Coordinates of C-alpha atoms in Angstrom, one line a residue:
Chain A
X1 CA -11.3 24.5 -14.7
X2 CA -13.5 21.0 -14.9
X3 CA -15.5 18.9 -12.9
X4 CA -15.3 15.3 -14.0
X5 CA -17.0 12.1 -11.5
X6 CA -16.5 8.5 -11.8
X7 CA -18.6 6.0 -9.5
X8 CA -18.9 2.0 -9.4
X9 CA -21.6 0.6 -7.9
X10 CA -21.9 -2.9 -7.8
X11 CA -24.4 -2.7 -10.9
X12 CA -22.3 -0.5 -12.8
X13 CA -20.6 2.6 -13.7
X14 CA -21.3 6.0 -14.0
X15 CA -19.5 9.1 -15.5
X16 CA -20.1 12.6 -15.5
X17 CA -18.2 15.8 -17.0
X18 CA -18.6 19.3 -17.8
X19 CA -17.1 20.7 -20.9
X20 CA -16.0 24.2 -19.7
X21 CA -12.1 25.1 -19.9
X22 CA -10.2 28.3 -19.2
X23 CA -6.7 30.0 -19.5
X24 CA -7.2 33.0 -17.4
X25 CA -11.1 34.0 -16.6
X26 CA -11.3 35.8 -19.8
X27 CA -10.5 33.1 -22.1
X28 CA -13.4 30.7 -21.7
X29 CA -14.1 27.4 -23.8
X30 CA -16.0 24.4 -24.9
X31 CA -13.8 20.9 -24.6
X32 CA -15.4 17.5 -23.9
X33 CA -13.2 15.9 -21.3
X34 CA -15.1 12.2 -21.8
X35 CA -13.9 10.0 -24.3
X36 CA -15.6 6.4 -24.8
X37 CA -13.3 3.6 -26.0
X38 CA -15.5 0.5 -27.0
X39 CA -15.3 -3.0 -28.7
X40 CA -18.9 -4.2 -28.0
X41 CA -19.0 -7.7 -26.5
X42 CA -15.0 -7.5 -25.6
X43 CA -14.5 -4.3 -23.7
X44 CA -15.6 -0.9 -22.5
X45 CA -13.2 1.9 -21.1
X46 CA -14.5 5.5 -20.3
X47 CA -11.9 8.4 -19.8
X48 CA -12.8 11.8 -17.9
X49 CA -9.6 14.0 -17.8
X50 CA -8.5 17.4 -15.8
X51 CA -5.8 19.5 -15.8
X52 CA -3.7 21.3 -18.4
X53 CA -6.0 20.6 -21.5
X54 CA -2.8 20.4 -24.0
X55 CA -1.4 17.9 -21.9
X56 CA -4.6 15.8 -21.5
X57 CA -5.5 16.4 -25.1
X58 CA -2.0 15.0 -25.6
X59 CA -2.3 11.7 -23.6
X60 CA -6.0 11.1 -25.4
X61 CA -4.1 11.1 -28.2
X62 CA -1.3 9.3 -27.2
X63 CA -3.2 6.5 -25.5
X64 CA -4.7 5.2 -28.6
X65 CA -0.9 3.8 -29.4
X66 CA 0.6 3.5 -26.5
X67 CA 2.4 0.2 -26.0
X68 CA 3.7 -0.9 -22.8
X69 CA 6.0 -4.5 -22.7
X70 CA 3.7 -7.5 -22.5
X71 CA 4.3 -10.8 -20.5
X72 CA 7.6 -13.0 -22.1
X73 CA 7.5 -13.5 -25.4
X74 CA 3.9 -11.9 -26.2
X75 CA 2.7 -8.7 -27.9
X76 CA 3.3 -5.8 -26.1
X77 CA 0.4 -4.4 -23.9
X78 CA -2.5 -1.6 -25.8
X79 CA -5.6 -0.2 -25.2
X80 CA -7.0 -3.1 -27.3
X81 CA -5.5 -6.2 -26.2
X82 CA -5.0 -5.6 -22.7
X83 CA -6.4 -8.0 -20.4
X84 CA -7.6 -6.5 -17.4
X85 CA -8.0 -2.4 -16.5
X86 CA -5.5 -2.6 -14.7
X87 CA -3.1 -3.1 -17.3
X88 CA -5.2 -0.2 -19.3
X89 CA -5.0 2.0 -16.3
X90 CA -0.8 0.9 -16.4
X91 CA -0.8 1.9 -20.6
X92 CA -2.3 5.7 -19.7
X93 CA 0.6 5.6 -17.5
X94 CA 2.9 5.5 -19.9
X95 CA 1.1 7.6 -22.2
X96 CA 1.2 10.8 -19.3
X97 CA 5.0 10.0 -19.2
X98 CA 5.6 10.0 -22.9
X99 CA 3.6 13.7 -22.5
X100 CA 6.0 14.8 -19.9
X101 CA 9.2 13.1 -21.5
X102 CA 7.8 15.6 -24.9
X103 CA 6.5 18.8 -22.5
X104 CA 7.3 18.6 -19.1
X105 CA 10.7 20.6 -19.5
X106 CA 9.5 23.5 -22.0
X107 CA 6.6 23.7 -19.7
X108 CA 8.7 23.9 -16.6
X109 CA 10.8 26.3 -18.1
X110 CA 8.2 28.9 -19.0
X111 CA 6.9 27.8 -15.1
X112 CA 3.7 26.2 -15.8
X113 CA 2.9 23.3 -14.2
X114 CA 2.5 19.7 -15.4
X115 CA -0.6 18.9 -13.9
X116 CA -3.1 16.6 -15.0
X117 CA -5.5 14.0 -14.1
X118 CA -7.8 11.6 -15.1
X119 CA -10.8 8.8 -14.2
X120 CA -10.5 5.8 -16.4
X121 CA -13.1 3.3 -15.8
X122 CA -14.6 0.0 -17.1
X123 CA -14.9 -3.9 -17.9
X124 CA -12.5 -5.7 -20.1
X125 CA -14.0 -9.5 -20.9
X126 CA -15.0 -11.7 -17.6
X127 CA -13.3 -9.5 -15.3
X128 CA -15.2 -7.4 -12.5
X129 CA -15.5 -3.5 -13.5
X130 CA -12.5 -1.3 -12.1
X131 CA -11.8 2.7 -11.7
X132 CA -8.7 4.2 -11.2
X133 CA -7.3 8.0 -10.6
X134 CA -4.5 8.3 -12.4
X135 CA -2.3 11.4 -11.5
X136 CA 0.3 13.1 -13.5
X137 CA 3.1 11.5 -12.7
X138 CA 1.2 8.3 -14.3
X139 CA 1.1 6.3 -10.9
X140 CA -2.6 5.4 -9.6
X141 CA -5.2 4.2 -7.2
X142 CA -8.1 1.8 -7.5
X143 CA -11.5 2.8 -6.5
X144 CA -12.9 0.5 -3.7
X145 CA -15.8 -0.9 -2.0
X146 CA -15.2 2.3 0.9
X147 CA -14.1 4.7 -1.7
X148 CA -16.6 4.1 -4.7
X149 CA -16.2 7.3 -6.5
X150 CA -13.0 9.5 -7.7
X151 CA -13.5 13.6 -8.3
X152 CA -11.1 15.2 -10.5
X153 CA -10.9 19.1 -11.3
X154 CA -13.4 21.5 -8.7
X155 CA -14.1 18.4 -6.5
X156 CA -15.1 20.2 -3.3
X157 CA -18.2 22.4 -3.7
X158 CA -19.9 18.6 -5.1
X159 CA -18.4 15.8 -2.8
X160 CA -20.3 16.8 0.5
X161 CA -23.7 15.4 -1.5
X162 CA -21.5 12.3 -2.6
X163 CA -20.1 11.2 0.5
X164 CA -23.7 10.9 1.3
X165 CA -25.7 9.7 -1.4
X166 CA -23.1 7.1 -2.6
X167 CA -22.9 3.4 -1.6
X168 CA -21.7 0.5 -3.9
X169 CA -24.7 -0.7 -3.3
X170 CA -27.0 2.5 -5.1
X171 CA -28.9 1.9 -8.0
X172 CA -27.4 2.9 -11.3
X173 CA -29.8 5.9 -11.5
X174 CA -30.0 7.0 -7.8
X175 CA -26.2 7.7 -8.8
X176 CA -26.5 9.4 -11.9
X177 CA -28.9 11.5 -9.7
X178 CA -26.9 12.4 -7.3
X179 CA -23.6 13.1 -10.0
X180 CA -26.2 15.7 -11.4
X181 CA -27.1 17.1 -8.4
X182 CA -23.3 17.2 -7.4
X183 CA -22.7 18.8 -10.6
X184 CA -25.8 21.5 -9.9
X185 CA -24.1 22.5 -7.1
X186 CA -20.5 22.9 -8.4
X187 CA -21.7 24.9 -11.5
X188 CA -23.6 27.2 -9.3
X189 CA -20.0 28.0 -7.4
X190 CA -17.4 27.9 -9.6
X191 CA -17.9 29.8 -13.0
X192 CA -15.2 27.5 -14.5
X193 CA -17.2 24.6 -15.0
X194 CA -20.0 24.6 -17.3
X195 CA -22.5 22.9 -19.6
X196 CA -23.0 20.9 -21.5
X197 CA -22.5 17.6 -19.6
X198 CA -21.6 14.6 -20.9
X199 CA -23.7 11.6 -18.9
X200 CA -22.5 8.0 -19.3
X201 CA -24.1 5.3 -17.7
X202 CA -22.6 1.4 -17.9
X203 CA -24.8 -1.2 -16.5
X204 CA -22.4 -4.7 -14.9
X205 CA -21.3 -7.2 -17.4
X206 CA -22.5 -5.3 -21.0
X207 CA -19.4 -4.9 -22.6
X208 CA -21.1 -1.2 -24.2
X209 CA -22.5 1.7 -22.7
X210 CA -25.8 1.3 -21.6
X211 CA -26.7 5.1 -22.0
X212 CA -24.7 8.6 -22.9
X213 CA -26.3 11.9 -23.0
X214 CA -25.2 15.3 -23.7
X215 CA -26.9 17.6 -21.2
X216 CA -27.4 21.0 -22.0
X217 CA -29.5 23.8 -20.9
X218 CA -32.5 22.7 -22.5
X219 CA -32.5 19.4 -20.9
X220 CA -35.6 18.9 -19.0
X221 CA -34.4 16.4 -16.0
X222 CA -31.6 18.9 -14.9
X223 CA -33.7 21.7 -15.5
X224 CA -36.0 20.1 -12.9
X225 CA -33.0 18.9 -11.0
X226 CA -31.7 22.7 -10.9
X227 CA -34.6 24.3 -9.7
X228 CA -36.0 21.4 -7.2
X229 CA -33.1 20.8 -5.3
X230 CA -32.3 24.7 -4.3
X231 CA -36.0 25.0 -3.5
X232 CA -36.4 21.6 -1.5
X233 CA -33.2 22.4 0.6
X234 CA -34.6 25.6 0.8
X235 CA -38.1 24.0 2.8
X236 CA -35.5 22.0 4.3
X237 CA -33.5 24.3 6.0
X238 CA -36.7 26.4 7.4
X239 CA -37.9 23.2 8.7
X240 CA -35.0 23.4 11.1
X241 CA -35.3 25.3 14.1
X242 CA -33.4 28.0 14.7
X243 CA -31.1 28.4 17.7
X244 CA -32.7 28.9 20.8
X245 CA -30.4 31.0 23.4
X246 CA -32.1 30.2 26.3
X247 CA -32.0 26.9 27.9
X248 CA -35.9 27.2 28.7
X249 CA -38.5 25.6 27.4
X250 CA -36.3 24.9 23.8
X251 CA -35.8 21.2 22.7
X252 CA -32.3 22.1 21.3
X253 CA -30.9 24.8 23.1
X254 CA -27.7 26.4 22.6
X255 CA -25.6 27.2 25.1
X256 CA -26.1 30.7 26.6
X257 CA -24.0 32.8 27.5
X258 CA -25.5 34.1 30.4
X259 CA -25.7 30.6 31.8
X260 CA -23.1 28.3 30.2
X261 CA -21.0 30.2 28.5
X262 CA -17.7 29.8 28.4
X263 CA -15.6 32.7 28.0
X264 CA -13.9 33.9 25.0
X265 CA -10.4 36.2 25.5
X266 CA -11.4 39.6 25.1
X267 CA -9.3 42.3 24.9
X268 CA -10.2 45.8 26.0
X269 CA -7.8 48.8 26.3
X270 CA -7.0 49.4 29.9
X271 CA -9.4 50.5 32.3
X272 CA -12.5 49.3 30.0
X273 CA -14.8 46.8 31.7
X274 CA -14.0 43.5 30.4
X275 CA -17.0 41.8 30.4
Chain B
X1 CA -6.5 24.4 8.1
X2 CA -9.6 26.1 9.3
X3 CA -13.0 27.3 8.6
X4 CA -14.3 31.1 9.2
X5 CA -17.7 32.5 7.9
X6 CA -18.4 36.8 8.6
X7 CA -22.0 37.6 7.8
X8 CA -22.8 41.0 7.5
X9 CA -26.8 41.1 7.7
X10 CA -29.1 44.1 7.9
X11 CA -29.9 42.8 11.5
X12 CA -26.5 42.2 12.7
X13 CA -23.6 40.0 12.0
X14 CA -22.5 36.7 12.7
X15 CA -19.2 35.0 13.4
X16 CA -18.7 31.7 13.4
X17 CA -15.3 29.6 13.6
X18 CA -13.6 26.2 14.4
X19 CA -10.6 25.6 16.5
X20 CA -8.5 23.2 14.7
X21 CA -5.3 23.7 13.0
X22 CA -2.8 21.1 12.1
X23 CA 1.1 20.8 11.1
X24 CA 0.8 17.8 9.0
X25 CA -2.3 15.8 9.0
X26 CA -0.1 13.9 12.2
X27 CA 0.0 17.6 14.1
X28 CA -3.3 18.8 15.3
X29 CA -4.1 20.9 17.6
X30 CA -7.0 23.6 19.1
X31 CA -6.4 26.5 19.0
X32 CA -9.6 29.8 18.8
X33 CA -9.7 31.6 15.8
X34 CA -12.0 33.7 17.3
X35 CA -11.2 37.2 19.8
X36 CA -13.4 40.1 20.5
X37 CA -12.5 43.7 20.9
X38 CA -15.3 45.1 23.1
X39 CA -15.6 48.4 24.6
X40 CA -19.3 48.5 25.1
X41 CA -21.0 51.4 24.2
X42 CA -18.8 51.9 22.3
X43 CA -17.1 50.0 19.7
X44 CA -17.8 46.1 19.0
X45 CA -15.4 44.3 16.6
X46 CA -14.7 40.5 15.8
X47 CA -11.4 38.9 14.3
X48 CA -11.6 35.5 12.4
X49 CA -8.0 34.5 11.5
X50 CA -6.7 32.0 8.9
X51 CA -3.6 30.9 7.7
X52 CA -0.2 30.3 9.3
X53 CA -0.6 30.4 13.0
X54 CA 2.4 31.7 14.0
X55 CA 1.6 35.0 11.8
X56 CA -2.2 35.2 12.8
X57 CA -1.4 35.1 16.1
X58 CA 1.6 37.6 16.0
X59 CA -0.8 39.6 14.3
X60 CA -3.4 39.6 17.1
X61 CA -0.9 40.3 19.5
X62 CA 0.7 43.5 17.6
X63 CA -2.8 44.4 16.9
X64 CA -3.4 45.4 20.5
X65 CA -0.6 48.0 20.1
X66 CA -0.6 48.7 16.7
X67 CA -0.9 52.6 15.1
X68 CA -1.6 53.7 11.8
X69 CA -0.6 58.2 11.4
X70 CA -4.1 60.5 12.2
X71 CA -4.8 63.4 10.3
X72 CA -2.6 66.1 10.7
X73 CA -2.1 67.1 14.6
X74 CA -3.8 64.4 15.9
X75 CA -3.2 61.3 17.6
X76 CA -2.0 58.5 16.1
X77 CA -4.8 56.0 15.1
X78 CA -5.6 52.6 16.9
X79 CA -7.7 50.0 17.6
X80 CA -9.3 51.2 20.3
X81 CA -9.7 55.4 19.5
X82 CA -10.2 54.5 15.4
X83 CA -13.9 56.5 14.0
X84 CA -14.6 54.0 11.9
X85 CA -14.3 50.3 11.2
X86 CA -12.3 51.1 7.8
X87 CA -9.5 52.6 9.8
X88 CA -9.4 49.2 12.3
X89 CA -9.2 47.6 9.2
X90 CA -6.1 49.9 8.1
X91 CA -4.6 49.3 11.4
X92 CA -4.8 45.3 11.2
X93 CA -3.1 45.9 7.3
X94 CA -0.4 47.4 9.0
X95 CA -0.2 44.7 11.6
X96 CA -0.3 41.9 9.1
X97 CA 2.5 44.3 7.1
X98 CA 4.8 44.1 10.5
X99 CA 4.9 40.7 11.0
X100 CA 5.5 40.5 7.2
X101 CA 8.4 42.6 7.8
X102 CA 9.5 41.0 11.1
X103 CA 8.5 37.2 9.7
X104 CA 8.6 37.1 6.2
X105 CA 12.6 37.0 5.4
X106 CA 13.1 34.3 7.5
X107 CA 9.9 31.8 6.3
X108 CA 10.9 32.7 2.6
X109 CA 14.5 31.2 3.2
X110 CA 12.6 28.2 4.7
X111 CA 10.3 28.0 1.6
X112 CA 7.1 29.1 3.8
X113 CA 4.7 31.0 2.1
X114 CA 3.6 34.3 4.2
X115 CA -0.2 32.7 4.1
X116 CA -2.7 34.5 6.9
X117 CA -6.3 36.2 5.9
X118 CA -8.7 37.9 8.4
X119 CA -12.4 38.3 8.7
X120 CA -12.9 41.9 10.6
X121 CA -16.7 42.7 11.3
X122 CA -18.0 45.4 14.1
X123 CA -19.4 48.6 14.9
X124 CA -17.7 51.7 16.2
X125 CA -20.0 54.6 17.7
X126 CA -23.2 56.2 15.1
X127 CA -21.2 54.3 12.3
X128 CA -23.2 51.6 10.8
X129 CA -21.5 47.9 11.3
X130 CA -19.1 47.3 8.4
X131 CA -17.2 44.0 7.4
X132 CA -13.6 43.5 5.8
X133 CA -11.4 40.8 4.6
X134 CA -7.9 41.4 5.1
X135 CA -5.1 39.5 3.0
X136 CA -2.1 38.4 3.6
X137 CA -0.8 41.6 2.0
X138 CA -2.8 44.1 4.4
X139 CA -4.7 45.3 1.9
X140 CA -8.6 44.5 2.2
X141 CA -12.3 44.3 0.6
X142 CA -15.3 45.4 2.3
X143 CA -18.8 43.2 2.2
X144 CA -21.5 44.9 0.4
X145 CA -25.2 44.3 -0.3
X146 CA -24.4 42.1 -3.3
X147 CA -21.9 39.9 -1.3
X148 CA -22.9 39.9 2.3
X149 CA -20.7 37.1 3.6
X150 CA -17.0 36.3 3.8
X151 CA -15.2 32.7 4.4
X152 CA -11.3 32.2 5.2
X153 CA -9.8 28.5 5.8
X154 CA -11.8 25.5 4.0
X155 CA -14.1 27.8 2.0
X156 CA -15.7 25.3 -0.8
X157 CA -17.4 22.5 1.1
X158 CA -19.6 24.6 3.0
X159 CA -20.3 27.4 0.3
X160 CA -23.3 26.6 -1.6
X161 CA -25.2 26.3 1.4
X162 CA -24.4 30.0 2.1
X163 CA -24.9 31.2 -1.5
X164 CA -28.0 30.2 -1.6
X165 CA -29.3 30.7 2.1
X166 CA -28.0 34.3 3.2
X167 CA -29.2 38.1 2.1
X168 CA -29.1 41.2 3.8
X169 CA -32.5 40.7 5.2
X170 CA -31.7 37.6 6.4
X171 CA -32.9 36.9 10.4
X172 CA -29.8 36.6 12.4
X173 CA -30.8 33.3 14.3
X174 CA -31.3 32.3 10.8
X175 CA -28.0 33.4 9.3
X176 CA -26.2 31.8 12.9
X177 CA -28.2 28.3 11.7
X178 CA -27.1 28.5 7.9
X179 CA -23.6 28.9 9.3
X180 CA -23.6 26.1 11.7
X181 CA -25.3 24.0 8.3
X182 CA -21.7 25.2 6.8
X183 CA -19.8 24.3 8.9
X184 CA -21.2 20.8 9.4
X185 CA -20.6 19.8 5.7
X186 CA -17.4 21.5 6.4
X187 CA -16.5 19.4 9.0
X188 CA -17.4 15.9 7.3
X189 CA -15.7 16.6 4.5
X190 CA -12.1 17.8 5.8
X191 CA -10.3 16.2 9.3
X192 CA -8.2 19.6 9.1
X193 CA -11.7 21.8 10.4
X194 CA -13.0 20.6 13.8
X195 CA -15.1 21.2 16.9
X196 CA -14.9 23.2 18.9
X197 CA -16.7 26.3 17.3
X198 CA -17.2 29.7 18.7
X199 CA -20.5 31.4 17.4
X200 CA -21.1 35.8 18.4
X201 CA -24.0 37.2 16.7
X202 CA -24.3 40.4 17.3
X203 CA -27.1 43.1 17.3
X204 CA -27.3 46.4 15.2
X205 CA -26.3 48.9 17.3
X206 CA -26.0 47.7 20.5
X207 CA -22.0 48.0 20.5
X208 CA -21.5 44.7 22.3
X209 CA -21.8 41.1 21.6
X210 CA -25.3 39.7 22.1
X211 CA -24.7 36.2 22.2
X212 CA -20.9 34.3 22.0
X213 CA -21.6 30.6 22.4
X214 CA -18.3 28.1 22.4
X215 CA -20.2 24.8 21.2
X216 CA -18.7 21.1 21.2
X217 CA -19.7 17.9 20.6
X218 CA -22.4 17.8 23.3
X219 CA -24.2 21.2 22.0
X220 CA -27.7 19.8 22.1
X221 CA -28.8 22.5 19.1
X222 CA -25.3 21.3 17.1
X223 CA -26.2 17.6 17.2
X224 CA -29.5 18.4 16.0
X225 CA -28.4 20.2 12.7
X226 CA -26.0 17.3 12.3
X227 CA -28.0 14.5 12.5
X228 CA -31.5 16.3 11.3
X229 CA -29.8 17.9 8.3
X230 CA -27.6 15.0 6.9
X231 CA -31.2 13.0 7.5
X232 CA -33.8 15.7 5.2
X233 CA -31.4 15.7 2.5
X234 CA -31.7 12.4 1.8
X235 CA -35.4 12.6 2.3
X236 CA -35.7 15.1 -0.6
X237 CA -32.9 14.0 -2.6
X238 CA -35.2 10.3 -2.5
X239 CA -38.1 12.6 -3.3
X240 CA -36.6 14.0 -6.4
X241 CA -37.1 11.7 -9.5
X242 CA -34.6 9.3 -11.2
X243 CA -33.2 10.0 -14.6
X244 CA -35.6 8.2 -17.2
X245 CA -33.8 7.6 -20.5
X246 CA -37.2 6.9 -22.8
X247 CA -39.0 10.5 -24.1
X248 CA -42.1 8.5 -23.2
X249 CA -44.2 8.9 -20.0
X250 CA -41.6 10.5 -18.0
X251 CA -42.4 13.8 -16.9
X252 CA -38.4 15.1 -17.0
X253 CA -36.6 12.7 -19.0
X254 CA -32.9 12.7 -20.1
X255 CA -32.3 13.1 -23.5
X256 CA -32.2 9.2 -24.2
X257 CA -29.3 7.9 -26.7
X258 CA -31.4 6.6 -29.0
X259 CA -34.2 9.5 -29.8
X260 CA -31.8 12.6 -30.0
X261 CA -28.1 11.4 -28.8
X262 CA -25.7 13.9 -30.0
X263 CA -22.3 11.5 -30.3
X264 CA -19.2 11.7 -28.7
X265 CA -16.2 11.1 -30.2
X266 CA -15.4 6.8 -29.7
X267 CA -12.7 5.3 -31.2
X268 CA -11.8 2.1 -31.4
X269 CA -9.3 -0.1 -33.2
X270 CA -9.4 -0.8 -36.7
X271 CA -12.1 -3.1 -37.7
X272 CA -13.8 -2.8 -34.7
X273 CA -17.9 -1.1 -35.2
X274 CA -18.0 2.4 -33.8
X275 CA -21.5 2.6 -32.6

């Protein structure tokens, strides 16, 4: 599988992905699923993908020629004369529909899916940094100031710590923080997603990523991370009290049975006592 | 959907479920997930169902009447005269493999999937308590030291919690609280899980439930994990440090671009510098 994150923040963008891809448990490897596209000064794009790795290999590939028609009478729309994400995020479009004009049919006849998906990311000249989720069928969505980060891949065991951690308004590294810790958690449940990590960081307005680090088991911040957040949650969760049954002298009772309890349907064979 | 946790502890076990299941995300309803067959004194066991409603709760009802053949020249076996907990979990596999047979036809000409899963836990005379998940199939795995918990419905939000909260020798008040901590990330993160819950723990060999709470939004102890919980992670996730990208004075710093940056692959038009 994979687990890829996007986030914008007001002061940037960040981007996380594993590298781990399967077909079948027993057939484990090693893809990066980031790819940077850069023109310092004029534009930055990043691109996490998920899915069906020959067809995402495919539209990385694809993408780099991938015209769509431009305005009256001008060049048609790339990569590298676009003029606003969005129109990037409409050229990957085109590229995932070229893939399933090529693939779709053979795969559907041999009953595999076409499934893919992908975070593309980033500033082109003086306009404001954008995200999008592209799907498979090439359509997207924008991220937004209530929806600031997009999941792709094994999104669930990670998002509960995002949908808490995450404003547009957190630091650059608060978020990386809390991708890694997202990330900690995901790799601990799902063997499917694994090291290393690819770490991009884009600070507002730079035109060029700020920072990008491959993160692998030796790395001493998510080494710390790894073993400082299970413990931590760990005093955490004892620091909780645990359920009192009695509606005594306990600041947060639960309800007891014996005095508030509301019954359950119980089923006894005939002439048992139901209690 | 819906959200079930079985623990099976050396203490006890614990049940814990919500109550909402939807038709759409514009159909929701409550419905319990939760029943108890008690003869006390005798046998204690506690069904979590998921999946297709209409099957989980034929199944509960053929349950009741259900019979598996006894060894030769005996009675039949059932729910309620079974010697162990691995036979009630035969009977409910041939329950689930009724309704297949009554049910299935028909929803597979309507393009329904026959979808249903069961958490069975309990205690029938000197046996000790035993735990099964039952698929959709009837057929079933048993919780074992290694593996001492089972979820059906909404599984992934709320699973690292467990994984890294619950063993065998786990209290049961504390098992009941880890659940509840579950659930809670559970129910942020999807509309399709909701309140109310219904909680049993149950005591080694006292063949009857000990406690069976139904708790709601007004639970005093519930709104205390909610609020307290959501609150102490973001204490410690504020106390764990940010990423710092120089090798220099941090104590756990990334692996910064410039000092030992592995690349990734950028491309970029012709012409253009590839940093």
């Amino acid at each position: 599988m994979t687990y890829c994150i996007g986030i914008r923040l007001n002061a940037g963008l960040v981007f996380l992905s594993d590298s781990r891809t399967n077909a079948g448990i027993d057939s484990i490897s090693t893809f990066r699923k980031m790819i940077v596209y850069e023109k310092p000064g004029d534009r930055f794009m990043c691109l996490l993908s998920a899915g069906n790795l020959s067809i995402s290999q495919s539209v990385r590939e694809i993408l780099q020629v991938e015209k769509i028609p431009g305005p009256e009478g001008e060049d048609p729309i790339t990569l590298w004369n676009a003029k606003s994400m969005f129109d990037v995020a409409r050229v990957l479009g085109a590229a995932v529909r070229r893939v399933y004009a090529q693939d779709g049919p053979a795969l559907k006849q041999n009953g595999i899916d076409f499934i893919a998906s992908f975070i593309l990311g980033g500033q082109i000249g003086g306009e404001g940094m954008r995200m999008f989720l592209v799907y498979s069928a090439g359509n997207f969505i924008e991220a937004t100031r209530e929806t600031c980060f997009f999941q792709v891949g094994e999104s669930k065991y990670g998002k509960p710590i995002l949908d808490r951690m995450l404003t547009p308004t957190t630091p650059l590294d608060v978020a990386a923080k809390a991708a890694l810790v997202s990330m900690d958690s995901t790799l601990k449940s799902n063997l499917s997603v694994g090291l290393p990590l690819d770490l991009l960081v884009y600070r507002a307005g730079e035109l060029a990523a700020d920072q990008v680090v491959c993160i692998d088991e030796q790395n001493p911040y998510f080494q710390m991370i790894h073993s400082t957040w299970g413990q931590r949650l760990r005093e955490v969760f004892d620091g909780i009290d645990d359920p009192r049954w009695d509606g005594g002298d306990a600041t947060h009772p639960l309800i007891s049975r014996s005095e508030r309890y509301e019954p359950m349907k119980k089923i006894a064979s005939p002439g048992d006592r139901v209690i």
